Amino acid sequence: MPQTMTAAGAWAALKADAEAAKSRPILSLYAAEPDRLDRLTVDAAGLTLDLSKQPWSAAGVDAAVALARASGVEARRTALFAGEAVNISEDRAALHPALRAPAGSAFFAKGEWVSADVDHVRGAIKAFADAVRSGDTVGATGKPFRNIVHIGIGGSDLGPRLMWQALRPLAPVINLRFASNVDGSDLAAALDGLDPAETLVTLVSKTFTTQETMANGEAARAWLRAALGPGGDAHLLAVSANPKAVAAFGVSPDRLFAFRDWVGGRYSLWSAVGLSCAIALGWDVFQAFLDGGAAMDAHFLEAPLERNAPVLLGMAQVFNRNGMGRRARAVIPYSQRLRFLAPFLQQLEMESNGKRVSATGKPLENMTAPVVFGDPGTNAQHAFFQMLHQGTDVIPLEFIGVAENPEGPPGGHAKLLSNLLAQAEALMIGRSEDDVREELVAKGLDPAAIDELAPQRTFPGNRPSSLIVMDALTPHALGALIALYEHKTFVEGVVWGINSFDQWGVELGKVMANRILPELQGGPRAAHDPSTSAWIERLKRKK
Ligand code: F6P
């Protein structure tokens, strides 16, 4: 049975099926495997996944599941939820499931009971959000807060940004804006037109040392003080795992919402990092979001690997990446509200699994995280789908559908859904050259023109996709979707032998920027490559 295969045997079986898939129409598998659709359609925490348009046969799926098992996915999953130091290079747990577990749960990070602390911070966020929304907590001049400017970057920005765009009311009582980039244009746009007397500024940084966030935080504080005097500081909130740095910055301790080092930045939306969203969306929305994440945790823990959504989604990517040699994956939500999903996943997947050595420092045998990109359908269709249908690279896709959307004119949503289904079908089925030729002959084109045109109008097809559908874009569904992707990324990391929870690859550029900054500001010159030195000279003169 494949389930008892060794990892080497499972890899070999997966690669053999992938080899066969290179010349096998995906469509043919539906006839060959009568239970294919049922077998590859999985319900998880209110989401439905269809993985039947992937190139794997039943044997390939068995091999992929056997590979997950043989790679130790179950044992690593236990270690993750048990709060073991799965982030071994930093000797930390990665216990984001504790943040969305029901109150009164019992999670331990490296043996320390953390659930009481989680519940306490959650209570503080709820109380603060309720007080701001009800007008019990007001600004320095007595005005209620109408705006929040959320300042953070990477994991301290992308999740809240995604959540706000996905769930924001059309006419919010409290508006939420974001500034992440150290490019001054970003904060200028975020503050533009706001009344400081009605504005809260949330500074979100796990380390509270990140250059961009500190620079934007100082500028925002100056903006508050210029209008409100020193009392403006009471409009500052901090979210961080570094209370000392928060105190040194001057944010009052009763305005600090803390989280701990066992919360990874890109896994932190469930923590106090979601504070701005909890205030602007209301606590009930935030709690429903947490519940959706917890429901996906329960599914990931309990469903057999053969029916486990994060496992199957992750293994589909392993099949495409390592079996078929695919270098990228497109994520296309047919929901304008999910337009920040792709940037969020870029950090989640590429920062977690974009690595070339194992968790113990050994070179990896297999290729790891592919490029992830995407944009909402149908916009993406009119931008880059040409390449997805007819380009020389085959790029697997993930379509995300929302069955019902109360927004927009009647009938509009069916148009959106018809496009989603059409794209997935067209990519798989394609259009043969014979079919195209027949049409051109019927149109009366001459043979030379047909020879020229027919190949251009042919669609090779056999381009794989997965489909994830939710009934409606509710807070619960969004929570389930994000937790699905977190666990999918974890499964891939286990199979590839990666520590998915560190990010050493972001450090070098930061160090070098800190070296170059004083030079641009007129300080002494340091040694660089010739191109960099020349540019420092040129850009220094432009300051
Ligand atoms: O530079 C990458 C990174 O360290 C991410 O991992 C993190 O989400 C982001 O910077 C922001 O970090 P912080 O929350 O500490 O400001």
Coordinates of C-alpha atoms and ligand atoms in Angstrom, one line a residue:
M1 CA 0.0 0.0 0.0
P2 CA 1.3 3.5 -0.8
Q3 CA 0.6 4.6 2.8
T4 CA 3.4 2.4 4.1
M5 CA 6.0 3.6 1.6
T6 CA 9.3 5.0 2.6
A7 CA 9.9 8.7 1.7
A8 CA 12.3 7.6 -1.0
G9 CA 9.7 5.2 -2.4
A10 CA 6.9 7.8 -2.3
W11 CA 9.1 10.4 -4.0
A12 CA 9.9 7.9 -6.8
A13 CA 6.2 7.0 -7.2
L14 CA 5.2 10.7 -7.2
K15 CA 7.8 11.5 -9.8
A16 CA 6.8 8.5 -11.9
D17 CA 3.2 9.6 -12.0
A18 CA 4.3 13.2 -12.8
E19 CA 6.4 11.9 -15.7
A20 CA 3.3 10.1 -17.0
A21 CA 1.3 13.2 -16.5
K22 CA 3.4 15.2 -18.9
S23 CA 1.8 13.3 -21.8
R24 CA -1.6 12.4 -20.2
P25 CA -4.6 14.6 -20.6
I26 CA -6.0 15.6 -17.2
L27 CA -9.5 15.2 -18.7
S28 CA -8.9 11.6 -19.4
L29 CA -8.5 10.9 -15.7
Y30 CA -12.2 11.6 -15.0
A31 CA -13.2 8.6 -17.2
A32 CA -10.4 6.4 -16.0
E33 CA -11.2 7.1 -12.3
P34 CA -15.0 7.2 -11.8
D35 CA -14.6 8.3 -8.2
R36 CA -12.1 11.1 -9.1
L37 CA -14.3 14.1 -8.4
D38 CA -15.6 12.7 -5.1
R39 CA -12.2 11.6 -4.0
L40 CA -10.6 15.0 -4.8
T41 CA -13.4 17.2 -3.5
V42 CA -12.9 18.0 0.1
D43 CA -14.9 20.0 2.6
A44 CA -13.0 21.8 5.3
A45 CA -14.2 24.4 7.9
G46 CA -16.9 25.6 5.5
L47 CA -14.6 25.7 2.4
T48 CA -14.8 23.2 -0.5
L49 CA -11.7 22.3 -2.4
D50 CA -11.7 20.6 -5.8
L51 CA -8.3 19.2 -6.7
S52 CA -9.5 17.0 -9.5
K53 CA -8.1 19.4 -12.3
Q54 CA -4.6 18.7 -11.1
P55 CA -2.4 16.4 -13.2
W56 CA -2.1 13.6 -10.7
S57 CA -3.7 10.3 -11.2
A58 CA -5.1 8.3 -8.3
A59 CA -1.7 6.6 -8.1
G60 CA -0.1 10.1 -7.9
V61 CA -2.4 11.2 -5.2
D62 CA -1.7 8.1 -3.2
A63 CA 2.1 8.7 -3.6
A64 CA 1.7 12.3 -2.6
V65 CA -0.2 11.4 0.6
A66 CA 2.3 8.6 1.3
L67 CA 5.1 11.1 0.9
A68 CA 3.4 13.5 3.3
R69 CA 3.1 10.6 5.8
A70 CA 6.6 9.3 5.3
S71 CA 8.0 12.8 5.6
G72 CA 6.5 13.0 9.1
V73 CA 3.7 15.5 8.5
E74 CA 1.7 14.0 11.3
A75 CA 4.5 14.1 13.9
R76 CA 5.5 17.6 12.9
R77 CA 1.8 18.7 13.1
T78 CA 1.7 17.3 16.6
A79 CA 4.9 19.1 17.5
L80 CA 3.5 22.4 16.1
F81 CA 0.4 22.3 18.1
A82 CA 2.3 21.1 21.2
G83 CA 4.3 24.3 21.1
E84 CA 7.6 22.5 20.5
A85 CA 10.5 24.7 19.2
V86 CA 9.7 23.9 15.6
N87 CA 11.5 27.1 14.6
I88 CA 14.8 25.5 15.5
S89 CA 17.2 28.2 14.2
E90 CA 15.6 30.7 16.6
D91 CA 14.6 28.1 19.3
R92 CA 11.0 29.2 19.2
A93 CA 7.6 27.6 19.0
A94 CA 5.2 28.7 16.2
L95 CA 2.0 28.6 18.1
H96 CA -0.4 30.7 16.0
P97 CA -3.2 28.1 16.5
A98 CA -3.2 29.1 20.2
L99 CA -4.2 32.6 19.2
R100 CA -7.5 31.5 17.6
A101 CA -8.4 28.7 20.0
P102 CA -11.5 29.1 22.0
A103 CA -11.1 30.9 25.4
G104 CA -10.0 28.6 28.1
S105 CA -7.8 26.4 25.9
A106 CA -4.6 24.8 27.0
F107 CA -1.7 25.6 24.7
F108 CA 1.9 25.5 25.8
A109 CA 4.9 27.2 24.1
K110 CA 8.0 25.3 24.9
G111 CA 6.3 24.0 28.0
E112 CA 5.0 27.4 29.2
W113 CA 1.2 27.7 29.5
V114 CA 0.2 30.6 27.2
S115 CA -3.5 30.4 26.8
A116 CA -4.3 32.5 29.8
D117 CA -2.1 35.3 28.4
V118 CA -3.8 34.9 25.0
D119 CA -7.2 35.2 26.6
H120 CA -6.1 38.2 28.6
V121 CA -4.8 40.1 25.5
R122 CA -7.9 39.1 23.6
G123 CA -10.0 40.6 26.4
A124 CA -8.0 43.8 26.4
I125 CA -8.4 44.2 22.6
K126 CA -12.1 43.5 22.8
A127 CA -12.6 46.0 25.7
F128 CA -10.5 48.7 23.8
A129 CA -12.3 48.1 20.5
D130 CA -15.7 48.3 22.2
A131 CA -14.8 51.5 24.0
V132 CA -13.5 53.2 20.9
R133 CA -16.6 52.1 18.9
S134 CA -19.0 53.2 21.5
G135 CA -17.3 56.6 22.0
D136 CA -16.3 55.8 25.7
T137 CA -12.7 56.2 24.7
V138 CA -12.2 59.5 22.8
G139 CA -9.3 61.6 21.6
A140 CA -7.3 64.3 23.3
T141 CA -9.9 67.0 22.4
G142 CA -12.9 64.9 23.3
K143 CA -13.8 63.9 19.8
P144 CA -14.6 60.3 19.0
F145 CA -12.2 58.4 16.9
R146 CA -13.2 58.1 13.2
N147 CA -10.0 56.9 11.7
I148 CA -7.1 54.5 12.4
V149 CA -3.8 54.7 10.6
H150 CA -2.2 51.3 10.8
I151 CA 1.6 51.5 10.5
G152 CA 3.6 48.2 10.0
I153 CA 5.2 46.2 7.2
G154 CA 5.5 42.6 6.1
G155 CA 3.6 40.4 8.5
S156 CA 2.6 43.5 10.5
D157 CA 0.8 44.9 7.5
L158 CA -0.2 42.3 4.9
G159 CA -2.7 40.3 7.0
P160 CA -4.5 43.3 8.5
R161 CA -4.7 44.9 5.0
L162 CA -6.1 41.7 3.5
M163 CA -8.6 41.4 6.3
W164 CA -9.8 45.0 6.1
Q165 CA -10.3 45.0 2.4
A166 CA -12.1 41.6 2.6
L167 CA -14.5 42.5 5.3
R168 CA -14.8 46.3 5.5
P169 CA -18.3 47.7 5.4
L170 CA -19.0 50.0 2.5
A171 CA -19.5 53.0 4.8
P172 CA -17.4 52.2 7.9
V173 CA -18.0 54.0 11.2
I174 CA -14.3 53.9 11.7
N175 CA -12.1 54.0 8.6
L176 CA -8.8 52.2 8.5
R177 CA -5.8 53.2 6.4
F178 CA -2.4 51.6 6.1
A179 CA 1.1 52.9 5.7
S180 CA 4.0 50.4 5.3
N181 CA 6.6 51.7 2.9
V182 CA 9.5 54.0 4.1
D183 CA 8.7 55.9 0.9
G184 CA 7.2 59.1 2.4
S185 CA 4.5 59.0 -0.2
D186 CA 2.8 56.1 1.6
L187 CA 2.3 57.8 4.9
A188 CA 1.5 61.1 3.2
A189 CA -1.4 59.4 1.4
A190 CA -2.5 57.6 4.6
L191 CA -2.7 60.8 6.6
D192 CA -4.1 63.0 3.8
G193 CA -7.3 64.7 4.7
L194 CA -7.5 63.1 8.2
D195 CA -8.3 65.2 11.3
P196 CA -5.6 64.2 13.9
A197 CA -8.1 64.8 16.7
E198 CA -10.2 61.9 15.3
T199 CA -7.4 59.6 14.4
L200 CA -5.7 56.7 16.2
V201 CA -2.3 55.6 15.0
T202 CA -1.4 51.9 15.5
L203 CA 2.3 51.1 15.4
V204 CA 2.7 47.4 14.7
S205 CA 6.0 45.8 14.8
K206 CA 7.0 42.5 16.5
T207 CA 10.6 43.7 17.0
F208 CA 9.8 47.4 17.2
T209 CA 13.1 48.1 15.4
T210 CA 12.0 47.8 11.8
Q211 CA 13.3 50.9 10.0
E212 CA 10.2 51.6 7.9
T213 CA 7.8 51.3 10.8
M214 CA 10.0 53.3 13.2
A215 CA 10.4 56.1 10.6
N216 CA 6.7 56.2 9.8
G217 CA 5.8 56.0 13.5
E218 CA 8.0 59.0 14.3
A219 CA 6.5 61.0 11.4
A220 CA 3.0 60.1 12.5
R221 CA 3.7 61.1 16.0
A222 CA 5.0 64.4 14.8
W223 CA 1.8 64.9 12.8
L224 CA -0.3 64.2 15.9
R225 CA 1.8 66.5 18.1
A226 CA 1.8 69.3 15.6
A227 CA -2.0 69.4 15.8
L228 CA -2.7 68.3 19.4
G229 CA 0.5 69.1 21.3
P230 CA 2.0 66.5 23.6
G231 CA -1.6 65.2 24.2
G232 CA -1.4 63.8 20.7
D233 CA 0.7 60.9 22.1
A234 CA -2.4 59.5 23.6
H235 CA -3.6 58.7 20.1
L236 CA -0.7 56.3 19.7
L237 CA -1.2 52.5 20.1
A238 CA 1.6 50.0 20.0
V239 CA 1.4 46.3 19.1
S240 CA 4.7 44.5 19.7
A241 CA 6.6 41.6 21.3
N242 CA 9.2 44.1 22.5
P243 CA 7.7 46.1 25.3
K244 CA 11.1 47.7 26.2
A245 CA 11.4 49.3 22.8
V246 CA 7.8 50.4 22.9
A247 CA 8.4 52.1 26.2
A248 CA 11.6 53.7 24.8
F249 CA 9.6 55.1 21.9
G250 CA 7.2 56.7 24.5
V251 CA 4.0 54.8 24.0
S252 CA 2.2 54.6 27.3
P253 CA 2.1 51.0 28.7
D254 CA -1.7 51.0 28.8
R255 CA -1.7 51.5 25.1
L256 CA 0.6 48.5 24.4
F257 CA -1.1 45.3 23.1
A258 CA 1.5 42.6 23.4
F259 CA 2.2 39.3 21.7
R260 CA 5.0 36.9 22.2
D261 CA 8.1 35.7 20.2
W262 CA 6.3 32.4 19.4
V263 CA 4.1 34.3 17.0
G264 CA 5.8 34.5 13.6
G265 CA 5.3 37.9 11.8
R266 CA 3.5 36.3 8.8
Y267 CA 1.3 34.2 11.1
S268 CA 0.4 37.1 13.4
L269 CA -2.9 38.4 12.2
W270 CA -4.7 36.4 14.8
S271 CA -2.8 38.2 17.6
A272 CA -2.9 41.8 18.7
V273 CA -1.5 42.5 15.2
G274 CA -5.2 42.4 14.2
L275 CA -6.0 45.2 16.7
S276 CA -6.8 47.9 14.1
C277 CA -9.1 45.5 12.3
A278 CA -10.8 44.5 15.6
I279 CA -11.5 48.1 16.3
A280 CA -12.6 49.1 12.8
L281 CA -14.6 46.0 12.1
G282 CA -15.9 45.3 15.6
W283 CA -15.0 42.5 18.0
D284 CA -17.8 40.2 16.8
V285 CA -16.3 40.2 13.3
F286 CA -12.8 39.6 14.7
Q287 CA -14.0 36.7 16.9
A288 CA -15.8 35.1 13.9
F289 CA -12.5 35.3 12.0
L290 CA -10.7 33.6 14.8
D291 CA -13.4 30.9 14.9
G292 CA -12.8 30.3 11.2
G293 CA -9.1 29.8 11.8
A294 CA -9.8 27.5 14.7
A295 CA -12.2 25.4 12.6
M296 CA -9.5 24.9 10.0
D297 CA -7.1 23.9 12.8
A298 CA -9.5 21.2 13.9
H299 CA -9.8 20.0 10.4
F300 CA -6.1 19.9 9.9
L301 CA -5.6 18.0 13.1
E302 CA -8.5 15.5 12.7
A303 CA -9.0 14.7 9.0
P304 CA -7.2 11.8 7.6
L305 CA -4.4 12.9 5.3
E306 CA -6.3 11.6 2.3
R307 CA -9.1 14.0 3.0
N308 CA -7.1 16.7 4.6
A309 CA -7.4 20.1 2.8
P310 CA -4.1 21.7 3.8
V311 CA -2.3 18.4 3.1
L312 CA -3.8 17.9 -0.3
L313 CA -3.4 21.5 -1.4
G314 CA 0.3 21.4 -0.2
M315 CA 0.9 18.1 -1.9
A316 CA -0.6 19.4 -5.2
Q317 CA 2.0 22.1 -5.1
V318 CA 4.8 19.5 -4.4
F319 CA 3.5 17.4 -7.3
N320 CA 3.6 20.4 -9.6
R321 CA 6.9 21.8 -8.3
N322 CA 9.0 18.7 -7.8
G323 CA 7.2 16.2 -10.2
M324 CA 6.3 18.5 -13.1
G325 CA 9.1 21.1 -12.6
R326 CA 6.7 24.1 -12.4
R327 CA 8.3 27.3 -11.2
A328 CA 5.3 29.4 -10.4
R329 CA 1.7 29.3 -9.2
A330 CA -1.0 31.9 -9.8
V331 CA -3.6 32.6 -7.2
I332 CA -6.7 34.1 -8.6
P333 CA -9.6 35.0 -6.3
Y334 CA -12.8 35.8 -8.1
S335 CA -13.5 38.4 -5.5
Q336 CA -12.4 42.0 -5.7
R337 CA -12.4 42.1 -1.9
L338 CA -9.6 39.5 -1.9
R339 CA -7.3 41.6 -3.9
F340 CA -4.6 41.5 -1.2
L341 CA -4.6 37.8 -1.0
A342 CA -1.7 37.3 -3.4
P343 CA 0.6 39.8 -1.7
F344 CA -0.3 38.1 1.7
L345 CA 0.5 34.7 0.2
Q346 CA 3.7 35.9 -1.3
Q347 CA 5.1 36.6 2.2
L348 CA 3.5 33.6 3.8
E349 CA 4.8 31.1 1.2
M350 CA 7.9 32.7 -0.2
E351 CA 9.3 33.9 3.2
S352 CA 8.4 30.6 4.9
N353 CA 9.6 28.2 2.2
G354 CA 11.9 30.2 -0.1
K355 CA 15.0 28.4 1.2
R356 CA 17.8 26.3 -0.2
V357 CA 19.1 24.5 2.9
S358 CA 17.3 22.3 5.3
A359 CA 16.4 23.0 8.9
T360 CA 19.7 21.5 9.9
G361 CA 21.7 23.4 7.3
K362 CA 22.1 20.7 4.6
P363 CA 21.6 21.5 0.9
L364 CA 18.1 20.5 -0.1
E365 CA 17.6 17.8 -2.7
N366 CA 14.4 19.3 -4.1
M367 CA 13.3 22.6 -5.5
T368 CA 11.3 24.6 -2.9
A369 CA 8.8 27.5 -2.9
P370 CA 7.8 28.5 -6.4
V371 CA 7.0 32.1 -7.3
V372 CA 3.5 33.0 -6.2
F373 CA 1.6 35.8 -7.9
G374 CA -1.9 36.8 -8.7
D375 CA -4.6 39.3 -8.9
P376 CA -8.4 39.1 -8.8
G377 CA -10.4 37.6 -11.7
T378 CA -11.6 38.9 -13.9
N379 CA -9.0 41.7 -14.0
A380 CA -6.2 39.2 -14.2
Q381 CA -7.8 37.6 -17.3
H382 CA -7.3 40.9 -19.1
A383 CA -3.7 41.2 -17.9
F384 CA -1.7 38.0 -17.8
F385 CA -4.0 35.1 -18.7
Q386 CA -2.7 35.1 -22.3
M387 CA 0.5 33.6 -20.9
L388 CA -1.3 31.2 -18.7
H389 CA -3.3 29.8 -21.7
Q390 CA -0.6 29.9 -24.4
G391 CA 2.8 30.7 -22.9
T392 CA 5.7 28.4 -23.0
D393 CA 5.6 27.9 -19.3
V394 CA 2.8 25.9 -17.7
I395 CA 1.8 27.7 -14.5
P396 CA -0.6 25.9 -12.2
L397 CA -3.4 28.1 -10.8
E398 CA -5.6 28.3 -7.7
F399 CA -9.0 29.7 -8.3
I400 CA -10.9 31.0 -5.3
G401 CA -14.7 31.5 -5.7
V402 CA -17.3 33.0 -3.5
A403 CA -20.7 31.4 -4.2
E404 CA -22.8 34.4 -3.2
N405 CA -22.1 38.1 -3.0
P406 CA -24.9 40.5 -1.9
E407 CA -23.0 43.5 -3.3
G408 CA -23.4 44.8 -6.8
P409 CA -26.3 44.7 -9.3
P410 CA -28.5 41.6 -9.6
G411 CA -27.0 39.0 -12.0
G412 CA -23.6 40.5 -11.8
H413 CA -22.2 37.8 -9.6
A414 CA -23.2 35.0 -12.1
K415 CA -21.1 36.8 -14.7
L416 CA -18.1 36.6 -12.3
L417 CA -18.7 33.0 -11.5
S418 CA -19.1 32.1 -15.2
N419 CA -15.7 33.5 -15.9
L420 CA -14.1 31.6 -13.0
L421 CA -15.5 28.2 -14.2
A422 CA -14.8 29.0 -17.9
Q423 CA -11.2 29.8 -17.2
A424 CA -10.5 26.6 -15.3
E425 CA -12.3 24.6 -17.9
A426 CA -10.5 26.3 -20.8
L427 CA -7.2 25.9 -19.2
M428 CA -7.7 22.2 -18.8
I429 CA -9.5 21.3 -22.0
G430 CA -7.8 23.8 -24.4
R431 CA -8.8 23.9 -28.0
S432 CA -7.3 21.7 -30.7
E433 CA -5.7 22.9 -33.9
D434 CA -8.1 20.8 -35.9
D435 CA -11.0 22.5 -34.3
V436 CA -9.6 25.9 -35.1
R437 CA -8.8 24.9 -38.7
E438 CA -12.4 23.7 -39.2
E439 CA -13.7 27.1 -38.0
L440 CA -11.3 29.0 -40.3
V441 CA -12.2 26.9 -43.3
A442 CA -15.9 27.6 -42.6
K443 CA -15.1 31.3 -42.5
G444 CA -13.6 30.9 -46.0
L445 CA -10.0 31.8 -45.2
D446 CA -7.4 30.6 -47.7
P447 CA -5.1 27.7 -46.8
A448 CA -2.0 29.9 -46.3
A449 CA -3.8 32.2 -43.9
I450 CA -5.1 29.2 -42.1
D451 CA -1.6 27.7 -41.7
E452 CA -0.5 31.0 -40.2
L453 CA -3.4 31.6 -38.0
A454 CA -4.4 28.2 -36.7
P455 CA -1.4 27.6 -34.4
Q456 CA -1.9 31.0 -32.9
R457 CA -5.5 30.3 -32.1
T458 CA -4.8 26.9 -30.7
F459 CA -4.9 26.3 -26.9
P460 CA -2.7 23.4 -25.7
G461 CA -4.9 22.9 -22.6
N462 CA -3.8 20.4 -19.9
R463 CA -3.0 23.4 -17.6
P464 CA -3.8 22.4 -14.0
S465 CA -5.8 24.3 -11.4
S466 CA -7.3 23.9 -8.0
L467 CA -10.6 25.5 -6.9
I468 CA -11.5 26.7 -3.5
V469 CA -15.0 27.8 -2.9
M470 CA -16.7 29.5 0.0
D471 CA -20.4 30.2 0.4
A472 CA -19.9 33.8 1.1
L473 CA -16.9 36.0 2.1
T474 CA -17.7 36.0 5.8
P475 CA -15.2 36.6 8.6
H476 CA -15.4 32.8 9.4
A477 CA -14.6 31.9 5.8
L478 CA -11.7 34.3 5.6
G479 CA -10.2 32.9 8.9
A480 CA -10.6 29.4 7.5
L481 CA -8.9 30.4 4.2
I482 CA -5.9 32.0 5.8
A483 CA -5.4 29.1 8.2
L484 CA -5.7 26.7 5.3
Y485 CA -2.8 28.5 3.6
E486 CA -0.8 28.6 6.8
H487 CA -1.0 24.8 7.2
K488 CA -0.5 24.1 3.5
T489 CA 2.7 26.1 3.7
F490 CA 3.7 24.1 6.8
V491 CA 3.0 20.8 5.1
E492 CA 5.2 21.8 2.1
G493 CA 7.9 22.9 4.5
V494 CA 7.9 19.5 6.3
V495 CA 8.1 17.6 3.0
W496 CA 10.9 19.8 1.7
G497 CA 12.8 19.6 5.1
I498 CA 12.6 23.4 5.7
N499 CA 12.2 25.4 8.8
S500 CA 9.2 27.4 7.6
F501 CA 9.3 29.8 10.5
D502 CA 12.6 31.8 10.2
Q503 CA 13.6 34.3 7.5
W504 CA 17.4 34.8 7.5
G505 CA 17.2 35.8 3.8
V506 CA 15.8 39.2 4.6
E507 CA 18.7 40.3 6.8
L508 CA 21.6 41.0 4.4
G509 CA 19.8 43.8 2.5
K510 CA 18.8 45.5 5.8
V511 CA 22.4 45.5 7.0
M512 CA 23.7 46.9 3.7
A513 CA 21.0 49.6 3.6
N514 CA 22.1 50.7 7.1
R515 CA 25.6 51.0 5.8
I516 CA 24.6 53.0 2.7
L517 CA 22.3 55.4 4.5
P518 CA 25.0 57.5 6.2
E519 CA 26.9 57.7 2.9
L520 CA 23.8 59.1 1.1
Q521 CA 23.6 61.6 3.9
G522 CA 27.1 62.9 3.3
G523 CA 29.1 60.6 5.6
P524 CA 32.4 58.9 4.8
R525 CA 32.5 56.6 1.8
A526 CA 32.8 52.8 2.4
A527 CA 33.8 50.1 0.0
H528 CA 31.2 48.9 -2.5
D529 CA 31.1 47.3 -5.9
P530 CA 31.8 49.9 -8.6
S531 CA 28.1 50.2 -9.7
T532 CA 26.8 50.8 -6.1
S533 CA 29.6 53.3 -5.4
A534 CA 28.7 55.2 -8.6
W535 CA 25.0 55.3 -7.7
I536 CA 25.7 56.5 -4.1
E537 CA 27.6 59.4 -5.6
R538 CA 24.8 60.3 -8.1
L539 CA 21.9 60.0 -5.7
K540 CA 23.8 61.8 -3.0
R541 CA 23.9 64.9 -5.2
K542 CA 20.2 64.7 -5.9
K543 CA 19.2 64.9 -2.2
Ligands
F6P1 O1 12.0 41.8 6.9 C1 11.1 40.8 7.0 C2 10.4 40.8 8.3 O2 11.2 40.5 9.4 C3 9.1 40.0 8.3 O3 9.4 38.6 8.6 C4 8.2 40.7 9.3 O4 6.9 40.3 9.1 C5 8.5 42.1 8.9 O5 9.9 42.1 8.6 C6 8.2 43.1 9.9 O6 8.8 42.9 11.1 P1 8.3 43.6 12.4 O7 7.0 43.2 12.8 O8 9.3 43.2 13.5 O9 8.4 45.1 12.2

